[in-house]
Amino acid sequence: MSHLEPLIADLALILICAGVMTLLFKSLKQPIVLGYIVAGFLASPNMPYMPSVTDMHGVHVWSEIGVIFLLFALGLEFSFKKILKMGAAPIIAALSIILCMMYVGACAGELFGWSRMDCIFLGGMLAMSSTTIIFKAFDDMGLRQERFAGLVLSVLIIEDILAIVLMVMLSTMAVSKEFEGTQMLNSMMTLGLYLVLWFTVGLYFIPLILRKIKHLMNDETLLIISLALCFGMVVAASAAGFSAAFGAFVMGSILAETIEAEQIEHLVAPVKNLFGAIFFVSVGMMVDVNLIIEYIVPIISIIAAVMLGQTILSTCGFLLSGQSLKTSMQCSFSLTQIGEFAFILATLGTSLGVTSDFLYPIVVAVSVFTTFTTPYMIRLAEPAYMMVARTLPAKWMARLERNKDESDEKAPDELQQMYDRCFKHFVFTMLINSVLCIAIMSIMYYYGQSLIASFVPEQWSHPITALVALILCAPFLWMLLRAGANSPEINKLWASGSHWRVRITAYGLLRILITAVFVSYFVNYAMPWSTWLGMFALVAIMFIIYYSSILEKKSNKLTKNFTDNLSAREQLKTQSHEGE
């Protein structure tokens, strides 16, 4: 008789339990995620009356892969352009909700005397509502087309992005065991640089590569290439000190801007469903009935904190973003649950060994209860609003019922709109090209110099490294210095009066200053730029960059390729709609 590996037997048990629970919960019209959690509990060593898994380490590895696929799929549904088009309201609401709920969660943990790290992780878990559960509830109740539903889904997208940032911050805090503001600021800056660098480089090269090999690809090869890119970014993110899930999300968001995004999403879905199921089953395995009974008071208290906190504080957050009271209450009552990211954060805290064992089953119990109550809370929003409307004074209601979309605020004039577009383009240009220059400099000085030093005398390694780095950065320095400076909109603003000329001149001087800082760094690396020779080299290089037609052509080509890649998916959709 052949020997069967325990990992295979465990997988069979997990999938059998998951399959049965999936059918059961589907027939009961309940979220399948809850079925996976129940299946995990049934297959865990905590359930003595059922067969249980034997290799928990193997299940843990599979669950980590599940997190990677879940975040990769989330990235494929994400769009930076979609975020920019949402406006300020969802961003203001999401930030308000997350900050308030994190504070509520941390205070709840403090109330029970838990450790500081337990309180911080609990706050993070309570701050994130469940995109999957809310999306399904809106779908089942026929509310997807309602205005408040669109606003809720926009807030959930922002929350998912901020959850990624929160994961990185909590990982940094957990590893360093410190809470210094300077260290957190450095981590956030590193995170921002990493995101901008990989998004820019990835969006430039990946669509180009996919176009070159398009004639060689079918569904199988596209799936393998997509997963290769995903796990390659996972390794890169881990090497940079970030979590594997963060790397998967970054690659998903890059591929989301390609014309193959929908096909990739379709191909990855079965793999994501398989490993995602294993992840949620592994969550259920952490449920310990004895711990739940022991911590029943904290569980009930946290459930109350989630439901009251979301209904009250989230309503305030939506009001702050300019929504009417009715819309704010409908939105806040829809967010009264915790879901996928709570499990991911709980897994993160457990894997890093910084949270207590009791926190995981508590969060699972809270999630299960709040998930069941989600449809009822959505239905309760309108009766609750009617009760509040009858209670509050008429003056308050008139003020709270304002609708930003129907306000008679004066729209900005044409010149102001033109200036706003130019300012956004200026910030975008400065950010992207500065990050690319910093990346090239870091690679050359950390890795390139040692390579160059192996071929030339040591005294020449610094000047040659600086020269090579300067040549590689030259197109981006030209964009820092001149991109968009002679656009029709800038010229029109310049001709419209001294008020606009002062602003344009200030931006021009700032561009010169930023470019000069980069160039002076290259010069200083090769020679002391404070000497007359160094000052001459600085001015000469700036002059060459400014007037170089070669750099202008190269920069325009790079910009065109990037913008074409960024808009390729939208153009394809437009063409398909026109064809119909």
Coordinates of C-alpha atoms in Angstrom, one line a residue:
M1 CA 0.0 0.0 0.0
S2 CA 1.5 3.4 -1.0
H3 CA 2.1 6.0 1.6
L4 CA 0.1 9.2 1.3
E5 CA 1.8 12.4 2.4
P6 CA 0.0 14.1 5.4
L7 CA -0.2 17.3 3.4
I8 CA -2.3 15.7 0.7
A9 CA -4.6 14.0 3.2
D10 CA -5.0 17.4 4.9
L11 CA -5.8 19.1 1.6
A12 CA -8.5 16.4 0.9
L13 CA -10.1 17.0 4.3
I14 CA -10.0 20.8 3.9
L15 CA -11.6 20.7 0.5
I16 CA -14.2 18.1 1.5
C17 CA -15.3 20.2 4.5
A18 CA -15.1 23.5 2.4
G19 CA -17.2 21.9 -0.4
V20 CA -19.9 20.7 2.0
M21 CA -20.1 24.0 3.9
T22 CA -20.1 26.0 0.6
L23 CA -23.2 24.1 -0.6
L24 CA -24.9 24.5 2.8
F25 CA -24.2 28.2 3.2
K26 CA -25.2 28.8 -0.4
S27 CA -28.5 27.1 0.1
L28 CA -29.0 29.2 3.3
K29 CA -28.2 32.4 1.3
Q30 CA -25.3 33.2 3.6
P31 CA -21.8 34.4 2.7
I32 CA -19.6 31.6 1.6
V33 CA -16.7 33.1 3.6
L34 CA -18.5 32.1 6.8
G35 CA -18.9 28.5 5.4
Y36 CA -15.1 28.3 4.9
I37 CA -14.6 29.4 8.5
V38 CA -17.0 26.8 9.8
A39 CA -15.2 24.2 7.6
G40 CA -11.9 25.2 9.2
F41 CA -13.3 24.8 12.6
L42 CA -14.7 21.3 11.8
A43 CA -11.3 20.2 10.3
S44 CA -9.2 21.7 13.1
P45 CA -7.7 19.9 16.1
N46 CA -10.1 22.0 18.3
M47 CA -13.0 19.8 17.0
P48 CA -12.4 16.4 18.7
Y49 CA -15.4 14.6 17.1
M50 CA -14.2 15.0 13.5
P51 CA -11.1 14.0 11.5
S52 CA -8.5 16.9 11.8
V53 CA -5.5 18.1 9.9
T54 CA -2.1 16.9 11.1
D55 CA 0.4 19.2 9.2
M56 CA -0.5 22.7 10.4
H57 CA 2.7 24.2 9.0
G58 CA 1.8 23.1 5.5
V59 CA -1.7 24.6 5.9
H60 CA -0.1 27.8 7.1
V61 CA 2.1 28.0 4.0
W62 CA -0.9 27.4 1.8
S63 CA -2.8 30.1 3.6
E64 CA 0.0 32.6 3.0
I65 CA -0.2 31.8 -0.7
G66 CA -4.0 32.4 -0.4
V67 CA -3.3 35.9 1.0
I68 CA -1.0 36.6 -1.9
F69 CA -3.6 35.6 -4.4
L70 CA -6.4 37.5 -2.6
L71 CA -4.3 40.7 -2.7
F72 CA -3.2 40.1 -6.3
A73 CA -6.8 39.8 -7.3
L74 CA -7.6 42.9 -5.3
G75 CA -4.9 44.8 -7.2
L76 CA -6.3 43.6 -10.5
E77 CA -9.6 45.3 -9.6
F78 CA -7.9 48.5 -8.5
S79 CA -7.2 51.5 -10.7
F80 CA -5.2 54.6 -9.7
K81 CA -7.1 56.6 -12.3
K82 CA -10.4 55.5 -10.7
I83 CA -9.2 56.8 -7.3
L84 CA -8.3 60.2 -8.8
K85 CA -11.8 60.4 -10.5
M86 CA -13.6 59.7 -7.2
G87 CA -13.0 63.2 -5.8
A88 CA -12.4 64.2 -2.2
A89 CA -15.6 62.9 -0.6
P90 CA -14.8 59.1 -0.4
I91 CA -11.2 59.9 0.6
I92 CA -12.3 62.2 3.5
A93 CA -14.9 59.7 4.6
A94 CA -12.5 56.7 4.5
L95 CA -9.8 58.5 6.4
S96 CA -12.2 59.7 9.0
I97 CA -13.7 56.2 9.5
I98 CA -10.4 54.4 9.7
L99 CA -8.9 56.9 12.2
C100 CA -12.0 56.9 14.4
M101 CA -12.4 53.1 14.3
M102 CA -8.7 52.5 15.0
Y103 CA -9.1 54.7 18.1
V104 CA -12.2 52.9 19.2
G105 CA -10.5 49.5 18.8
A106 CA -7.4 50.6 20.7
C107 CA -9.5 52.0 23.5
A108 CA -11.5 48.7 23.7
G109 CA -8.3 46.8 24.1
E110 CA -6.9 49.2 26.7
L111 CA -10.2 48.8 28.6
F112 CA -9.5 45.1 29.0
G113 CA -5.9 45.6 29.9
W114 CA -4.4 44.0 26.7
S115 CA -0.9 44.7 25.5
R116 CA -0.2 47.8 23.5
M117 CA 0.5 45.7 20.3
D118 CA -2.8 43.8 20.8
C119 CA -4.6 47.1 21.0
I120 CA -3.0 48.5 17.9
F121 CA -3.7 45.4 15.9
L122 CA -7.3 45.3 17.2
G123 CA -7.8 48.9 16.1
G124 CA -6.5 48.1 12.6
M125 CA -8.8 45.0 12.4
L126 CA -11.9 47.0 13.4
A127 CA -11.2 49.8 10.9
M128 CA -11.7 47.8 7.8
S129 CA -15.1 46.8 6.6
S130 CA -15.7 43.7 4.3
T131 CA -15.8 44.5 0.6
T132 CA -16.9 41.0 -0.2
I133 CA -19.8 40.9 2.2
I134 CA -21.1 44.4 1.4
F135 CA -20.8 43.8 -2.3
K136 CA -22.8 40.6 -2.0
A137 CA -25.4 42.2 0.3
F138 CA -26.0 45.0 -2.2
D139 CA -26.2 42.6 -5.0
D140 CA -28.7 40.3 -3.2
M141 CA -30.8 43.3 -2.1
G142 CA -30.8 45.0 -5.5
L143 CA -29.1 48.1 -4.2
R144 CA -26.1 48.2 -6.5
Q145 CA -27.4 51.2 -8.5
E146 CA -28.3 53.3 -5.5
R147 CA -26.3 56.5 -5.0
F148 CA -25.2 55.6 -1.5
A149 CA -24.1 52.1 -2.6
G150 CA -21.7 53.7 -5.1
L151 CA -20.3 55.9 -2.4
V152 CA -19.9 52.9 0.0
L153 CA -18.0 50.9 -2.7
S154 CA -15.7 53.9 -3.4
V155 CA -15.0 54.2 0.3
L156 CA -14.2 50.4 0.5
I157 CA -11.7 50.8 -2.4
I158 CA -9.9 53.6 -0.4
E159 CA -10.1 51.4 2.7
D160 CA -8.5 48.5 0.9
I161 CA -5.6 50.8 -0.2
L162 CA -5.1 52.2 3.2
A163 CA -5.3 48.6 4.6
I164 CA -2.2 47.8 2.5
V165 CA -0.4 50.9 4.0
L166 CA -1.6 49.8 7.5
M167 CA -0.1 46.3 7.0
V168 CA 3.3 47.8 6.1
M169 CA 3.2 50.2 9.1
L170 CA 2.1 47.4 11.5
S171 CA 4.8 45.1 10.2
T172 CA 7.5 47.8 10.7
M173 CA 6.2 48.5 14.2
A174 CA 6.1 44.8 15.1
V175 CA 9.6 44.1 13.9
S176 CA 11.2 47.2 15.4
K177 CA 9.2 47.1 18.6
E178 CA 9.3 50.9 18.5
F179 CA 6.7 53.6 17.9
E180 CA 8.9 56.6 17.0
G181 CA 7.3 59.1 14.6
T182 CA 10.6 59.6 12.7
Q183 CA 10.9 55.8 12.0
M184 CA 7.2 55.6 10.8
L185 CA 7.8 58.7 8.6
N186 CA 10.8 57.0 7.0
S187 CA 8.8 53.8 6.5
M188 CA 6.0 55.8 4.8
M189 CA 8.4 57.6 2.6
T190 CA 10.1 54.4 1.6
L191 CA 6.6 52.9 0.9
G192 CA 5.7 55.9 -1.3
L193 CA 9.0 55.7 -3.2
Y194 CA 8.6 51.9 -3.7
L195 CA 5.0 52.3 -5.0
V196 CA 5.8 55.2 -7.4
L197 CA 9.0 53.5 -8.7
W198 CA 7.5 50.1 -9.4
F199 CA 4.2 51.5 -10.8
T200 CA 6.1 53.8 -13.2
V201 CA 8.7 51.2 -14.3
G202 CA 6.1 48.4 -14.4
L203 CA 3.6 50.4 -16.4
Y204 CA 6.3 51.4 -18.9
F205 CA 7.9 47.9 -19.5
I206 CA 5.2 45.3 -18.7
P207 CA 2.6 46.4 -21.4
L208 CA 5.6 46.7 -23.8
I209 CA 6.7 43.1 -23.1
L210 CA 3.2 41.8 -23.3
R211 CA 2.7 43.4 -26.7
K212 CA 6.0 41.9 -28.0
I213 CA 5.1 38.4 -26.9
K214 CA 1.3 38.6 -27.7
H215 CA 1.6 36.3 -30.7
L216 CA 3.1 33.6 -28.4
M217 CA 0.5 33.8 -25.7
N218 CA -2.6 31.7 -25.1
D219 CA -4.6 31.5 -21.8
E220 CA -2.0 29.1 -20.3
T221 CA 1.1 31.1 -21.0
L222 CA -0.7 34.4 -19.9
L223 CA -1.6 32.8 -16.6
I224 CA 1.9 31.5 -16.0
I225 CA 3.5 34.9 -17.0
S226 CA 1.0 36.8 -14.7
L227 CA 1.8 34.6 -11.8
A228 CA 5.5 34.8 -12.5
L229 CA 5.2 38.6 -12.3
C230 CA 3.2 38.4 -9.2
F231 CA 5.6 36.2 -7.3
G232 CA 8.6 38.1 -8.7
M233 CA 7.2 41.2 -7.1
V234 CA 6.4 39.3 -3.9
V235 CA 10.1 38.4 -3.7
A236 CA 11.2 42.0 -4.5
A237 CA 8.8 43.5 -1.9
S238 CA 10.1 41.0 0.8
A239 CA 13.7 41.9 -0.1
A240 CA 12.8 45.6 0.4
G241 CA 11.4 44.9 3.8
F242 CA 7.7 44.9 2.9
S243 CA 5.1 42.1 3.2
A244 CA 4.5 39.5 0.5
A245 CA 0.9 40.6 0.3
F246 CA 2.0 44.1 -0.5
G247 CA 4.1 43.0 -3.4
A248 CA 1.2 40.9 -4.8
F249 CA -1.1 44.0 -4.6
V250 CA 1.5 46.2 -6.4
M251 CA 1.8 43.8 -9.3
G252 CA -1.9 43.4 -9.5
S253 CA -2.4 47.2 -9.7
I254 CA 0.2 47.4 -12.4
L255 CA -1.4 44.7 -14.5
A256 CA -4.8 46.3 -13.9
E257 CA -3.8 49.1 -16.3
T258 CA -3.0 46.8 -19.1
I259 CA -5.4 45.7 -21.9
E260 CA -5.0 42.1 -20.7
A261 CA -6.3 42.9 -17.2
E262 CA -9.8 41.4 -17.6
Q263 CA -8.4 38.3 -19.2
I264 CA -5.8 37.9 -16.4
E265 CA -8.5 38.5 -13.8
H266 CA -10.6 35.7 -15.4
L267 CA -7.7 33.3 -15.5
V268 CA -6.5 33.9 -12.0
A269 CA -10.0 33.7 -10.4
P270 CA -10.0 29.8 -10.1
V271 CA -6.5 29.8 -8.5
K272 CA -7.5 32.6 -6.2
N273 CA -10.7 30.9 -5.2
L274 CA -8.8 27.7 -4.4
F275 CA -6.1 29.2 -2.2
G276 CA -8.4 31.9 -0.9
A277 CA -10.7 29.1 0.4
I278 CA -7.7 27.4 2.1
F279 CA -6.8 30.8 3.7
F280 CA -10.3 31.2 5.2
V281 CA -10.4 27.6 6.2
S282 CA -7.1 28.2 8.1
V283 CA -8.8 31.1 9.8
G284 CA -11.5 28.8 11.0
M285 CA -8.9 26.4 12.4
M286 CA -7.8 29.2 14.8
V287 CA -11.2 29.2 16.4
D288 CA -11.1 27.8 19.9
V289 CA -14.5 27.5 21.6
N290 CA -12.9 27.5 25.1
L291 CA -11.2 30.8 24.4
I292 CA -14.5 32.3 23.0
I293 CA -16.4 31.2 26.1
E294 CA -13.5 32.7 28.3
Y295 CA -13.5 36.0 26.4
I296 CA -17.3 36.3 25.7
V297 CA -17.4 39.7 27.5
P298 CA -14.7 41.2 25.3
I299 CA -16.4 39.7 22.2
I300 CA -19.7 41.2 23.0
S301 CA -18.1 44.5 23.8
I302 CA -16.1 44.6 20.6
I303 CA -19.3 43.7 18.6
A304 CA -21.0 46.7 20.2
A305 CA -18.0 48.9 19.5
V306 CA -18.0 47.9 15.8
M307 CA -21.7 48.4 15.3
L308 CA -22.2 51.6 17.3
G309 CA -18.8 53.0 16.2
Q310 CA -19.6 52.5 12.5
T311 CA -23.1 53.8 12.7
I312 CA -22.3 56.9 14.7
L313 CA -18.7 57.8 13.8
S314 CA -19.0 56.7 10.1
T315 CA -22.1 58.9 9.8
C316 CA -20.0 61.8 11.1
G317 CA -17.3 61.0 8.6
F318 CA -19.7 61.0 5.6
L319 CA -21.3 64.2 6.9
L320 CA -17.8 65.7 7.0
S321 CA -17.3 64.7 3.4
G322 CA -20.4 66.8 2.4
Q323 CA -23.1 64.1 2.2
S324 CA -26.6 64.5 3.4
L325 CA -27.7 62.9 6.7
K326 CA -29.8 60.3 4.9
T327 CA -27.0 59.2 2.6
S328 CA -24.5 59.3 5.5
M329 CA -26.7 57.0 7.6
Q330 CA -27.3 54.6 4.7
C331 CA -23.6 54.4 4.1
S332 CA -22.6 54.0 7.7
F333 CA -25.2 51.3 8.4
S334 CA -23.7 49.3 5.5
L335 CA -20.2 49.3 7.0
T336 CA -21.1 47.6 10.3
Q337 CA -18.9 44.5 9.9
I338 CA -15.3 43.4 9.8
G339 CA -14.0 41.0 7.2
E340 CA -11.1 39.8 5.0
F341 CA -8.5 42.3 6.1
A342 CA -9.2 41.7 9.8
F343 CA -8.2 38.0 9.2
I344 CA -5.1 39.1 7.2
L345 CA -4.0 41.5 9.9
A346 CA -4.7 38.8 12.6
T347 CA -2.6 36.3 10.6
L348 CA 0.2 39.0 10.3
G349 CA 0.2 39.6 14.0
T350 CA 0.3 35.8 14.8
S351 CA 3.0 35.1 12.2
L352 CA 5.2 37.9 13.6
G353 CA 4.5 36.7 17.2
V354 CA 3.5 40.1 18.4
T355 CA -0.2 39.5 19.3
S356 CA -1.7 37.2 21.9
D357 CA -3.3 33.9 21.0
F358 CA -6.8 34.9 22.2
L359 CA -7.0 37.8 19.7
Y360 CA -7.5 35.7 16.6
P361 CA -10.6 33.7 17.8
I362 CA -12.1 36.9 19.2
V363 CA -11.8 38.7 15.9
V364 CA -13.2 35.7 14.0
A365 CA -16.2 35.5 16.4
V366 CA -16.8 39.3 16.0
S367 CA -16.6 38.9 12.2
V368 CA -19.0 36.0 12.0
F369 CA -21.7 37.9 14.1
T370 CA -21.3 41.2 12.2
T371 CA -21.4 39.5 8.9
F372 CA -24.7 37.8 9.7
T373 CA -26.2 41.1 10.8
T374 CA -25.1 43.1 7.7
P375 CA -28.3 42.8 5.6
Y376 CA -30.4 43.7 8.6
M377 CA -28.3 46.8 9.4
I378 CA -28.7 48.0 5.8
R379 CA -32.4 47.6 6.0
L380 CA -32.4 49.4 9.4
A381 CA -30.8 52.5 8.0
E382 CA -34.0 54.2 6.7
P383 CA -36.1 53.6 9.8
A384 CA -33.2 54.9 11.9
Y385 CA -33.0 58.0 9.8
M386 CA -36.7 58.6 10.1
M387 CA -36.4 58.4 13.9
V388 CA -33.5 60.8 13.9
A389 CA -35.4 63.2 11.6
R390 CA -38.3 63.3 14.0
T391 CA -36.1 63.9 17.0
L392 CA -33.7 66.6 15.7
P393 CA -34.8 70.3 15.5
A394 CA -35.9 71.5 12.0
K395 CA -33.0 73.9 11.7
W396 CA -30.5 71.1 12.3
M397 CA -32.2 68.8 9.8
A398 CA -32.2 71.6 7.2
R399 CA -28.5 72.0 7.7
L400 CA -27.7 68.2 7.8
E401 CA -29.8 67.5 4.7
R402 CA -27.7 69.7 2.4
N403 CA -26.5 68.0 -0.7
K404 CA -23.2 69.0 -2.1
D405 CA -24.1 67.9 -5.6
E406 CA -27.1 70.2 -5.6
S407 CA -25.4 73.2 -4.0
D408 CA -25.3 76.5 -5.9
E409 CA -21.6 77.1 -5.3
K410 CA -20.0 79.0 -8.0
A411 CA -17.9 76.8 -10.3
P412 CA -14.3 77.8 -10.8
D413 CA -13.6 79.9 -13.9
E414 CA -11.8 78.6 -16.9
L415 CA -8.4 80.0 -16.0
Q416 CA -8.6 78.5 -12.5
Q417 CA -9.5 75.1 -14.0
M418 CA -6.6 75.5 -16.4
Y419 CA -4.3 76.3 -13.6
D420 CA -5.4 73.4 -11.5
R421 CA -4.7 71.0 -14.4
C422 CA -1.2 72.5 -14.8
F423 CA -0.5 72.2 -11.1
K424 CA -1.5 68.6 -11.0
H425 CA 0.7 67.9 -14.0
F426 CA 3.5 69.7 -12.4
V427 CA 3.3 67.7 -9.2
F428 CA 2.9 64.4 -11.1
T429 CA 6.0 65.2 -13.3
M430 CA 8.1 66.2 -10.3
L431 CA 7.2 63.1 -8.3
I432 CA 7.6 60.5 -11.0
N433 CA 10.9 61.8 -12.4
S434 CA 12.4 62.5 -8.9
V435 CA 11.7 59.0 -7.8
L436 CA 13.2 57.6 -11.0
C437 CA 16.3 59.6 -10.6
I438 CA 16.7 58.5 -7.0
A439 CA 16.2 54.9 -8.0
I440 CA 18.9 55.1 -10.7
M441 CA 21.3 56.9 -8.3
S442 CA 20.8 54.3 -5.6
I443 CA 21.3 51.4 -8.0
M444 CA 24.5 52.9 -9.5
Y445 CA 26.1 53.8 -6.2
Y446 CA 25.2 50.7 -4.3
Y447 CA 25.8 48.1 -7.1
G448 CA 27.1 49.9 -10.2
Q449 CA 30.2 51.4 -8.6
S450 CA 31.6 48.1 -7.4
L451 CA 31.1 46.6 -10.9
I452 CA 32.8 49.6 -12.5
A453 CA 35.7 49.5 -9.9
S454 CA 36.5 46.0 -11.1
F455 CA 37.4 47.3 -14.6
V456 CA 39.0 50.7 -13.9
P457 CA 41.5 52.1 -11.4
E458 CA 39.8 53.0 -8.1
Q459 CA 40.4 56.7 -8.4
W460 CA 38.3 56.7 -11.6
S461 CA 35.4 54.6 -10.3
H462 CA 33.6 57.6 -8.7
P463 CA 33.7 59.9 -11.7
I464 CA 32.7 57.1 -14.1
T465 CA 29.8 56.0 -11.8
A466 CA 28.6 59.6 -11.6
L467 CA 28.8 60.0 -15.4
V468 CA 26.9 56.8 -16.1
A469 CA 24.2 57.7 -13.6
L470 CA 24.0 61.2 -15.0
I471 CA 23.5 59.8 -18.6
L472 CA 20.8 57.4 -17.4
C473 CA 19.0 60.2 -15.5
A474 CA 19.4 62.8 -18.2
P475 CA 15.9 62.2 -19.9
F476 CA 14.2 62.4 -16.5
L477 CA 16.2 65.5 -15.5
W478 CA 15.1 67.2 -18.8
M479 CA 11.5 66.4 -17.8
L480 CA 12.0 67.8 -14.4
L481 CA 13.4 71.0 -16.0
R482 CA 11.2 71.5 -19.0
A483 CA 8.3 69.0 -19.4
G484 CA 5.1 71.0 -20.1
A485 CA 6.8 74.4 -19.7
N486 CA 5.7 75.6 -23.2
S487 CA 2.2 74.0 -23.2
P488 CA -0.7 76.0 -24.7
E489 CA -2.3 76.2 -21.3
I490 CA 0.9 77.6 -19.6
N491 CA 1.2 80.2 -22.4
K492 CA -2.4 81.2 -22.1
L493 CA -2.0 81.6 -18.3
W494 CA 1.2 83.6 -18.8
A495 CA -0.7 86.0 -21.1
S496 CA -3.6 86.4 -18.7
G497 CA -2.0 88.7 -16.2
S498 CA 0.7 89.1 -13.6
H499 CA -1.3 87.1 -11.0
W500 CA -0.7 83.9 -13.1
R501 CA 2.9 84.9 -14.1
V502 CA 4.0 85.0 -10.5
R503 CA 2.8 81.4 -9.9
I504 CA 4.3 80.1 -13.2
T505 CA 7.6 81.8 -12.4
A506 CA 7.6 80.3 -8.9
Y507 CA 7.1 76.8 -10.4
G508 CA 9.8 77.4 -12.9
L509 CA 12.3 78.4 -10.2
L510 CA 11.3 75.3 -8.2
R511 CA 12.0 73.1 -11.2
I512 CA 15.4 74.6 -11.7
L513 CA 16.2 74.2 -8.0
I514 CA 15.1 70.5 -7.9
T515 CA 17.1 69.7 -11.1
A516 CA 20.1 71.6 -9.7
V517 CA 20.0 69.5 -6.5
F518 CA 20.2 66.2 -8.5
V519 CA 22.9 67.5 -10.9
S520 CA 25.0 68.9 -8.0
Y521 CA 24.9 65.5 -6.4
F522 CA 26.4 63.9 -9.5
V523 CA 29.0 66.6 -9.8
N524 CA 29.9 66.4 -6.1
Y525 CA 30.3 62.6 -6.4
A526 CA 32.9 63.2 -9.2
M527 CA 34.5 66.3 -7.8
P528 CA 33.9 69.0 -5.1
W529 CA 31.2 71.1 -6.7
S530 CA 31.9 74.0 -4.4
T531 CA 35.2 74.7 -6.4
W532 CA 35.1 76.9 -9.5
L533 CA 35.5 73.8 -11.7
G534 CA 32.6 72.1 -9.9
M535 CA 30.4 75.2 -10.2
F536 CA 31.2 75.5 -13.9
A537 CA 30.4 71.8 -14.4
L538 CA 27.0 72.3 -12.6
V539 CA 26.0 75.3 -14.8
A540 CA 27.3 73.6 -18.0
I541 CA 25.4 70.4 -17.4
M542 CA 22.2 72.3 -16.6
F543 CA 22.6 74.3 -19.8
I544 CA 23.2 71.1 -21.9
I545 CA 20.1 69.4 -20.4
Y546 CA 17.9 72.4 -20.9
Y547 CA 18.8 72.9 -24.6
S548 CA 19.4 69.3 -25.7
S549 CA 17.1 68.3 -28.6
I550 CA 18.2 64.7 -28.2
L551 CA 17.0 64.6 -24.6
E552 CA 13.8 66.3 -25.6
K553 CA 13.0 63.7 -28.2
K554 CA 14.0 60.9 -25.8
S555 CA 11.9 62.3 -23.0
N556 CA 8.8 62.9 -25.3
K557 CA 9.1 59.3 -26.5
L558 CA 9.2 58.0 -22.9
T559 CA 6.3 60.2 -21.9
K560 CA 4.2 59.1 -24.9
N561 CA 4.8 55.4 -24.3
F562 CA 3.9 55.8 -20.6
T563 CA 0.7 57.7 -21.3
D564 CA -0.3 55.3 -24.1
N565 CA 0.1 52.4 -21.7
L566 CA -1.8 54.2 -19.0
S567 CA -4.8 54.9 -21.3
A568 CA -4.6 51.7 -23.4
R569 CA -7.4 49.9 -21.5
E570 CA -9.8 52.8 -21.6
Q571 CA -9.2 53.3 -25.3
L572 CA -9.9 49.7 -26.0
K573 CA -13.2 49.9 -24.1
T574 CA -14.1 53.1 -26.0
Q575 CA -13.4 51.4 -29.3
S576 CA -15.4 48.3 -28.4
H577 CA -18.4 50.5 -27.4
E578 CA -18.2 52.5 -30.6
G579 CA -18.0 49.2 -32.6
E580 CA -21.3 48.1 -31.0

